[in-house]
C-alpha cells in the first residue's frame, strides 16, 4: 500500500536547541523516500523514527549552509555501512559542488553505496521520479545559491464502477479503456470520460531559506502539503528580508494565495521559546490545516481531492 507522509527530523534554524535538532525532513511518497536538508544529527534522529538509511532513494539539498547540510557526511557514510543495495540520487545546487565533495568525503570510510549525483544548475530544472512523477527545482532568494523543490503527480482519472457496469465493462477491458481512452462495446464506442472523473495529481512543496519572491509562490501553487520556513515572526520582518528569510505571516499568506491545503511551518529561530506564537501569527492569514513542526513528528499528505461525477 502506498504511503505519503512527512517525517520531521529537526526544526531549528542556524543552531540546534535543547528542544529542536538541526533541520531534516523525510518524505515518503509511494516508492520514493526523499531526505531533504539533513542538518547535523540527522543520522541519529532517524533512529527515533520508522525510517532507515536503507529506505532512502533520494537526497535533496536546498543550499550549503550548515544547518541544512552538516548531516550529509554521517548519512552518506551510513548508506555504505548499511550496504544500501540501490543507487541513491542526490540533488544539490551545482554552484555548491565543492562543498558537497568535501562533505561526502569529510572523513575516511569504505564507500560501498552508489550515489547518483545530479546537481541542479537551472531554475525550473525537472527531475523524473518513479511512477511518472516530477520533481522541479526553483531558484530562491538567499545570500547563497538556493533551490526549493516541488513534487508533482500527473493528473489521472478515477473510474466509476457503476458506469462501467452499465456498459458491461469489466476485467482487463477496464485497463485497456484507461490506456487507450476508448473501447468498442456492443456496437458502441465508449470514451473514458463517460465512465470516469478527473483525478487531480497531488503536490508537495519544500521551501527553505528564502526571502519572498516569485519562486516561493510557484513552488507553493496548489500544494496539498507545503513545508516552508518561518524563521521569524512579523515583528522581525525587516531583519528577515535583510538575511533572506520568511516570517510566519508571510508563509501563511503565501499558503492562502497559492491554495495550499496543509501548511507546515518550520526552521524556527532560537530566539523564540514559544512555538505557539508562530501558530497565532499564521492563523491571522491562513484558515486551512496548519502544523507547527516538532522534531520527530509525522505529517500526512492530505487525502486526495475527490472529483464528483459530472
Tab-separated table of C-alpha atoms in Angstrom:
chain	number	residue	atom	x	y	z
A	1	UNK	CA	0.000	0.000	0.000
A	2	UNK	CA	1.392	3.392	-0.932
A	3	UNK	CA	2.117	5.957	1.746
A	4	UNK	CA	2.568	9.696	1.506
A	5	UNK	CA	3.856	11.128	4.753
A	6	UNK	CA	6.435	13.594	6.067
A	7	UNK	CA	8.700	12.665	8.976
A	8	UNK	CA	10.362	15.621	10.681
A	9	UNK	CA	13.900	15.068	11.973
A	10	UNK	CA	14.633	18.615	13.080
A	11	UNK	CA	13.134	22.092	13.030
A	12	UNK	CA	15.776	24.537	14.282
A	13	UNK	CA	17.414	27.236	12.190
A	14	UNK	CA	21.138	28.031	12.403
A	15	UNK	CA	21.830	26.259	15.712
A	16	UNK	CA	20.142	23.327	17.473
A	17	UNK	CA	18.383	23.952	20.772
A	18	UNK	CA	17.576	21.612	23.650
A	19	UNK	CA	14.162	21.006	22.085
A	20	UNK	CA	14.988	21.238	18.368
A	21	UNK	CA	17.582	19.498	16.231
A	22	UNK	CA	19.057	20.959	13.064
A	23	UNK	CA	16.831	20.641	10.005
A	24	UNK	CA	15.965	17.310	8.430
A	25	UNK	CA	12.829	16.037	6.698
A	26	UNK	CA	11.943	12.692	5.109
A	27	UNK	CA	9.119	12.445	2.599
A	28	UNK	CA	7.648	9.012	1.896
A	29	UNK	CA	5.879	9.284	-1.437
A	30	UNK	CA	4.873	5.846	-2.693
A	31	UNK	CA	8.145	4.182	-3.773
A	32	UNK	CA	10.264	7.308	-3.225
A	33	UNK	CA	11.751	8.096	0.191
A	34	UNK	CA	13.381	11.508	-0.059
A	35	UNK	CA	15.601	13.063	2.602
A	36	UNK	CA	15.559	16.867	2.458
A	37	UNK	CA	18.262	19.072	4.008
A	38	UNK	CA	19.972	16.749	6.502
A	39	UNK	CA	21.421	19.010	9.158
A	40	UNK	CA	23.768	17.927	11.924
A	41	UNK	CA	22.412	14.985	13.906
A	42	UNK	CA	20.082	13.712	11.173
A	43	UNK	CA	21.553	10.202	11.280
A	44	UNK	CA	20.774	9.896	14.977
A	45	UNK	CA	17.297	11.408	14.588
A	46	UNK	CA	16.460	8.713	12.043
A	47	UNK	CA	16.932	6.117	14.791
A	48	UNK	CA	13.895	7.578	16.569
A	49	UNK	CA	11.671	7.135	13.513
A	50	UNK	CA	10.434	4.266	11.374
A	51	UNK	CA	12.725	5.396	8.516
A	52	UNK	CA	16.083	3.697	7.943
A	53	UNK	CA	19.010	4.729	5.762
A	54	UNK	CA	18.248	1.730	3.556
A	55	UNK	CA	14.801	3.183	2.823
A	56	UNK	CA	16.237	6.335	1.268
A	57	UNK	CA	16.019	6.623	-2.514
A	58	UNK	CA	16.953	10.280	-2.895
A	59	UNK	CA	18.559	13.214	-1.046
A	60	UNK	CA	17.703	16.835	-1.849
A	61	UNK	CA	19.758	19.740	-0.507
A	62	UNK	CA	18.403	23.273	-0.883
A	63	UNK	CA	21.720	25.015	-0.146
A	64	UNK	CA	25.033	24.598	1.640
A	65	UNK	CA	24.536	26.417	4.914
A	66	UNK	CA	25.468	24.115	7.782
A	67	UNK	CA	22.030	23.732	9.317
A	68	UNK	CA	20.850	22.208	6.024
A	69	UNK	CA	23.841	20.048	5.109
A	70	UNK	CA	26.178	19.207	8.005
A	71	UNK	CA	24.406	15.862	8.403
A	72	UNK	CA	25.423	14.730	4.919
A	73	UNK	CA	28.719	13.052	5.962
A	74	UNK	CA	27.000	10.838	8.518
A	75	UNK	CA	24.092	9.975	6.227
A	76	UNK	CA	26.370	9.170	3.284
A	77	UNK	CA	28.644	7.007	5.404
A	78	UNK	CA	25.617	5.242	6.874
A	79	UNK	CA	24.450	4.325	3.358
A	80	UNK	CA	27.749	2.497	2.854
A	81	UNK	CA	27.844	0.980	6.344
A	82	UNK	CA	24.369	-0.479	5.811
A	83	UNK	CA	25.307	-1.540	2.264
A	84	UNK	CA	22.248	0.059	0.739
A	85	UNK	CA	21.654	-2.090	-2.362
A	86	UNK	CA	20.149	0.549	-4.663
A	87	UNK	CA	21.547	3.804	-6.099
A	88	UNK	CA	20.614	6.912	-4.106
A	89	UNK	CA	20.159	10.062	-6.190
A	90	UNK	CA	21.496	13.306	-4.717
A	91	UNK	CA	20.387	16.771	-5.846
A	92	UNK	CA	22.066	19.989	-4.725
A	93	UNK	CA	22.932	23.416	-6.152
A	94	UNK	CA	25.591	22.939	-8.818
A	95	UNK	CA	27.432	26.009	-7.551
A	96	UNK	CA	27.990	24.191	-4.272
A	97	UNK	CA	29.560	21.099	-5.823
A	98	UNK	CA	32.841	21.746	-3.989
A	99	UNK	CA	31.022	21.826	-0.639
A	100	UNK	CA	29.250	18.592	-1.487
A	101	UNK	CA	32.529	16.910	-2.422
A	102	UNK	CA	34.064	17.947	0.910
A	103	UNK	CA	31.061	16.759	2.899
A	104	UNK	CA	30.879	13.484	1.008
A	105	UNK	CA	34.473	12.640	1.890
A	106	UNK	CA	34.757	14.543	5.165
A	107	UNK	CA	36.436	11.545	6.835
A	108	UNK	CA	37.849	8.189	5.838
A	109	UNK	CA	35.362	5.365	5.244
A	110	UNK	CA	34.882	2.366	2.986
A	111	UNK	CA	32.492	3.561	0.316
A	112	UNK	CA	30.164	0.868	-0.991
A	113	UNK	CA	26.961	2.827	-1.624
A	114	UNK	CA	26.251	4.166	-5.086
A	115	UNK	CA	25.410	7.882	-5.102
A	116	UNK	CA	23.903	9.179	-8.332
A	117	UNK	CA	24.819	12.859	-8.131
A	118	UNK	CA	22.507	15.060	-10.192
A	119	UNK	CA	23.306	18.721	-9.404
A	120	UNK	CA	20.713	21.413	-10.058
A	121	UNK	CA	22.109	24.050	-12.400
A	122	UNK	CA	18.996	25.730	-13.800
A	123	UNK	CA	15.907	27.432	-12.432
A	124	UNK	CA	12.942	25.223	-13.254
A	125	UNK	CA	15.068	22.083	-13.725
A	126	UNK	CA	12.858	18.988	-13.826
A	127	UNK	CA	13.848	15.622	-12.367
A	128	UNK	CA	11.945	12.473	-13.313
A	129	UNK	CA	10.844	10.310	-10.388
A	130	UNK	CA	9.357	6.855	-10.185
A	131	UNK	CA	5.760	6.445	-11.313
A	132	UNK	CA	5.856	9.338	-13.753
A	133	UNK	CA	6.068	11.954	-11.010
A	134	UNK	CA	8.233	15.051	-11.422
A	135	UNK	CA	10.483	16.987	-9.047
A	136	UNK	CA	11.042	20.600	-10.093
A	137	UNK	CA	13.731	22.847	-8.566
A	138	UNK	CA	13.289	26.618	-8.461
A	139	UNK	CA	15.857	29.242	-7.518
A	140	UNK	CA	15.076	31.037	-4.265
A	141	UNK	CA	16.283	34.353	-2.832
A	142	UNK	CA	19.043	33.787	-0.289
A	143	UNK	CA	22.653	35.022	0.094
A	144	UNK	CA	23.962	31.796	-1.477
A	145	UNK	CA	22.623	29.634	-4.298
A	146	UNK	CA	19.433	28.004	-3.015
A	147	UNK	CA	16.687	25.931	-4.605
A	148	UNK	CA	13.265	24.858	-3.420
A	149	UNK	CA	11.645	21.642	-4.634
A	150	UNK	CA	8.139	20.824	-5.860
A	151	UNK	CA	6.931	17.240	-6.361
A	152	UNK	CA	4.021	16.856	-8.779
A	153	UNK	CA	1.977	13.760	-9.533
A	154	UNK	CA	0.480	13.694	-13.041
A	155	UNK	CA	-3.274	14.113	-13.294
A	156	UNK	CA	-5.227	10.924	-13.822
A	157	UNK	CA	-8.780	9.672	-13.681
A	158	UNK	CA	-10.970	7.674	-11.304
A	159	UNK	CA	-13.106	5.005	-12.903
A	160	UNK	CA	-16.742	4.841	-11.748
A	161	UNK	CA	-17.800	1.215	-11.094
A	162	UNK	CA	-21.497	1.877	-11.592
A	163	UNK	CA	-20.924	3.419	-15.016
A	164	UNK	CA	-18.546	0.654	-16.059
A	165	UNK	CA	-21.183	-1.894	-15.024
A	166	UNK	CA	-23.855	-0.060	-17.005
A	167	UNK	CA	-21.803	-0.571	-20.176
A	168	UNK	CA	-20.832	-4.125	-19.230
A	169	UNK	CA	-17.140	-3.237	-18.959
A	170	UNK	CA	-15.014	-5.259	-16.544
A	171	UNK	CA	-11.781	-7.177	-16.097
A	172	UNK	CA	-8.896	-6.478	-18.500
A	173	UNK	CA	-11.162	-4.258	-20.629
A	174	UNK	CA	-11.014	-1.604	-17.907
A	175	UNK	CA	-7.227	-1.407	-18.227
A	176	UNK	CA	-7.497	-1.138	-21.996
A	177	UNK	CA	-10.051	1.663	-21.667
A	178	UNK	CA	-7.760	3.576	-19.316
A	179	UNK	CA	-4.746	3.058	-21.585
A	180	UNK	CA	-6.356	3.717	-24.988
A	181	UNK	CA	-9.032	6.201	-23.953
A	182	UNK	CA	-11.962	4.423	-25.632
A	183	UNK	CA	-13.425	0.967	-26.067
A	184	UNK	CA	-15.925	-0.543	-28.531
A	185	UNK	CA	-18.689	-2.317	-26.590
A	186	UNK	CA	-21.818	-3.818	-28.175
A	187	UNK	CA	-21.511	-1.781	-31.341
A	188	UNK	CA	-20.913	1.471	-29.450
A	189	UNK	CA	-17.699	3.302	-28.708
A	190	UNK	CA	-17.408	4.184	-25.016
A	191	UNK	CA	-14.996	7.000	-24.187
A	192	UNK	CA	-13.055	7.107	-20.941
A	193	UNK	CA	-14.615	10.373	-19.768
A	194	UNK	CA	-18.062	8.716	-19.916
A	195	UNK	CA	-17.114	6.285	-17.153
A	196	UNK	CA	-14.556	8.286	-15.154
A	197	UNK	CA	-13.993	11.573	-13.379
A	198	UNK	CA	-10.735	13.551	-13.317
A	199	UNK	CA	-8.289	12.701	-10.519
A	200	UNK	CA	-6.050	15.709	-9.876
A	201	UNK	CA	-2.458	14.752	-9.141
A	202	UNK	CA	-1.173	15.548	-5.655
A	203	UNK	CA	1.553	18.098	-4.981
A	204	UNK	CA	4.224	18.570	-2.319
A	205	UNK	CA	6.450	21.629	-1.934
A	206	UNK	CA	9.591	22.201	0.126
A	207	UNK	CA	10.639	25.840	0.587
A	208	UNK	CA	13.567	26.646	2.832
A	209	UNK	CA	15.763	29.694	3.348
A	210	UNK	CA	14.471	32.489	1.149
A	211	UNK	CA	13.115	35.976	1.039
A	212	UNK	CA	9.722	36.446	-0.552
A	213	UNK	CA	9.975	36.003	-4.340
A	214	UNK	CA	8.018	34.653	-7.300
A	215	UNK	CA	9.608	31.221	-6.948
A	216	UNK	CA	8.057	30.781	-3.497
A	217	UNK	CA	4.591	31.158	-4.999
A	218	UNK	CA	5.438	28.944	-7.978
A	219	UNK	CA	6.574	26.154	-5.653
A	220	UNK	CA	3.583	26.503	-3.324
A	221	UNK	CA	0.929	26.626	-6.050
A	222	UNK	CA	-1.919	24.203	-5.238
A	223	UNK	CA	0.286	22.188	-2.880
A	224	UNK	CA	-1.510	19.537	-0.891
A	225	UNK	CA	1.360	19.765	1.603
A	226	UNK	CA	3.683	22.776	1.839
A	227	UNK	CA	6.722	22.626	4.129
A	228	UNK	CA	8.051	26.157	4.438
A	229	UNK	CA	10.470	28.048	6.616
A	230	UNK	CA	9.126	30.675	9.002
A	231	UNK	CA	12.333	31.644	10.747
A	232	UNK	CA	10.978	34.880	12.196
A	233	UNK	CA	7.807	36.479	13.464
A	234	UNK	CA	6.433	39.565	11.764
A	235	UNK	CA	7.988	41.837	14.391
A	236	UNK	CA	11.353	40.988	12.774
A	237	UNK	CA	10.125	41.337	9.182
A	238	UNK	CA	12.836	43.851	8.298
A	239	UNK	CA	15.580	41.586	9.600
A	240	UNK	CA	14.027	38.625	7.790
A	241	UNK	CA	14.149	40.473	4.478
A	242	UNK	CA	17.764	41.529	5.057
A	243	UNK	CA	19.001	37.991	5.680
A	244	UNK	CA	16.809	36.191	3.139
A	245	UNK	CA	14.157	34.566	5.331
A	246	UNK	CA	10.388	34.478	5.780
A	247	UNK	CA	8.103	35.311	8.674
A	248	UNK	CA	5.208	33.142	9.807
A	249	UNK	CA	2.795	35.765	8.462
A	250	UNK	CA	4.463	35.765	5.039
A	251	UNK	CA	4.463	31.968	4.838
A	252	UNK	CA	0.781	31.877	5.800
A	253	UNK	CA	-0.155	34.481	3.201
A	254	UNK	CA	1.736	32.522	0.545
A	255	UNK	CA	-0.231	29.417	1.520
A	256	UNK	CA	-3.558	31.215	1.291
A	257	UNK	CA	-2.806	32.922	-2.015
A	258	UNK	CA	-1.435	29.677	-3.506
A	259	UNK	CA	-4.348	27.439	-2.498
A	260	UNK	CA	-2.326	25.240	-0.120
A	261	UNK	CA	-4.306	22.581	1.731
A	262	UNK	CA	-1.950	21.712	4.613
A	263	UNK	CA	0.748	24.129	5.778
A	264	UNK	CA	3.779	23.013	7.799
A	265	UNK	CA	5.824	25.820	9.377
A	266	UNK	CA	9.390	25.032	10.449
A	267	UNK	CA	13.003	26.333	10.665
A	268	UNK	CA	12.397	28.448	13.772
A	269	UNK	CA	14.909	30.943	15.139
A	270	UNK	CA	16.271	30.037	18.548
A	271	UNK	CA	15.234	33.487	19.781
A	272	UNK	CA	11.642	32.265	20.185
A	273	UNK	CA	10.895	29.896	23.049
A	274	UNK	CA	7.155	29.531	22.426
A	275	UNK	CA	6.123	27.918	19.113
A	276	UNK	CA	2.506	28.884	19.760
A	277	UNK	CA	3.421	32.402	18.681
A	278	UNK	CA	4.045	31.118	15.148
A	279	UNK	CA	0.650	29.423	15.091
A	280	UNK	CA	-1.115	32.548	16.325
A	281	UNK	CA	0.546	34.725	13.701
A	282	UNK	CA	-0.103	32.265	10.876
A	283	UNK	CA	-3.760	31.890	11.843
A	284	UNK	CA	-4.315	35.573	11.107
A	285	UNK	CA	-3.683	34.820	7.420
A	286	UNK	CA	-4.402	31.102	6.834
A	287	UNK	CA	-7.536	29.127	7.715
A	288	UNK	CA	-6.561	25.700	6.310
A	289	UNK	CA	-4.782	22.826	8.031
A	290	UNK	CA	-1.834	24.236	9.977
A	291	UNK	CA	1.033	22.294	11.554
A	292	UNK	CA	3.787	23.827	13.656
A	293	UNK	CA	6.513	21.277	13.052
A	294	UNK	CA	8.005	19.425	16.005
A	295	UNK	CA	11.046	17.181	15.995
A	296	UNK	CA	10.186	13.524	15.274
A	297	UNK	CA	6.618	14.383	14.353
A	298	UNK	CA	4.867	12.988	11.287
A	299	UNK	CA	2.532	14.833	8.953
A	300	UNK	CA	0.348	13.003	6.455
A	301	UNK	CA	-0.236	14.312	2.971
A	302	UNK	CA	-3.979	15.161	2.959
A	303	UNK	CA	-6.276	12.583	1.357
A	304	UNK	CA	-6.676	13.024	-2.354
A	305	UNK	CA	-9.248	15.504	-3.581
A	306	UNK	CA	-12.199	13.552	-4.963
A	307	UNK	CA	-13.944	14.919	-8.025
A	308	UNK	CA	-17.696	14.401	-8.189
A	309	UNK	CA	-19.239	12.573	-11.151
A	310	UNK	CA	-20.484	15.015	-13.761
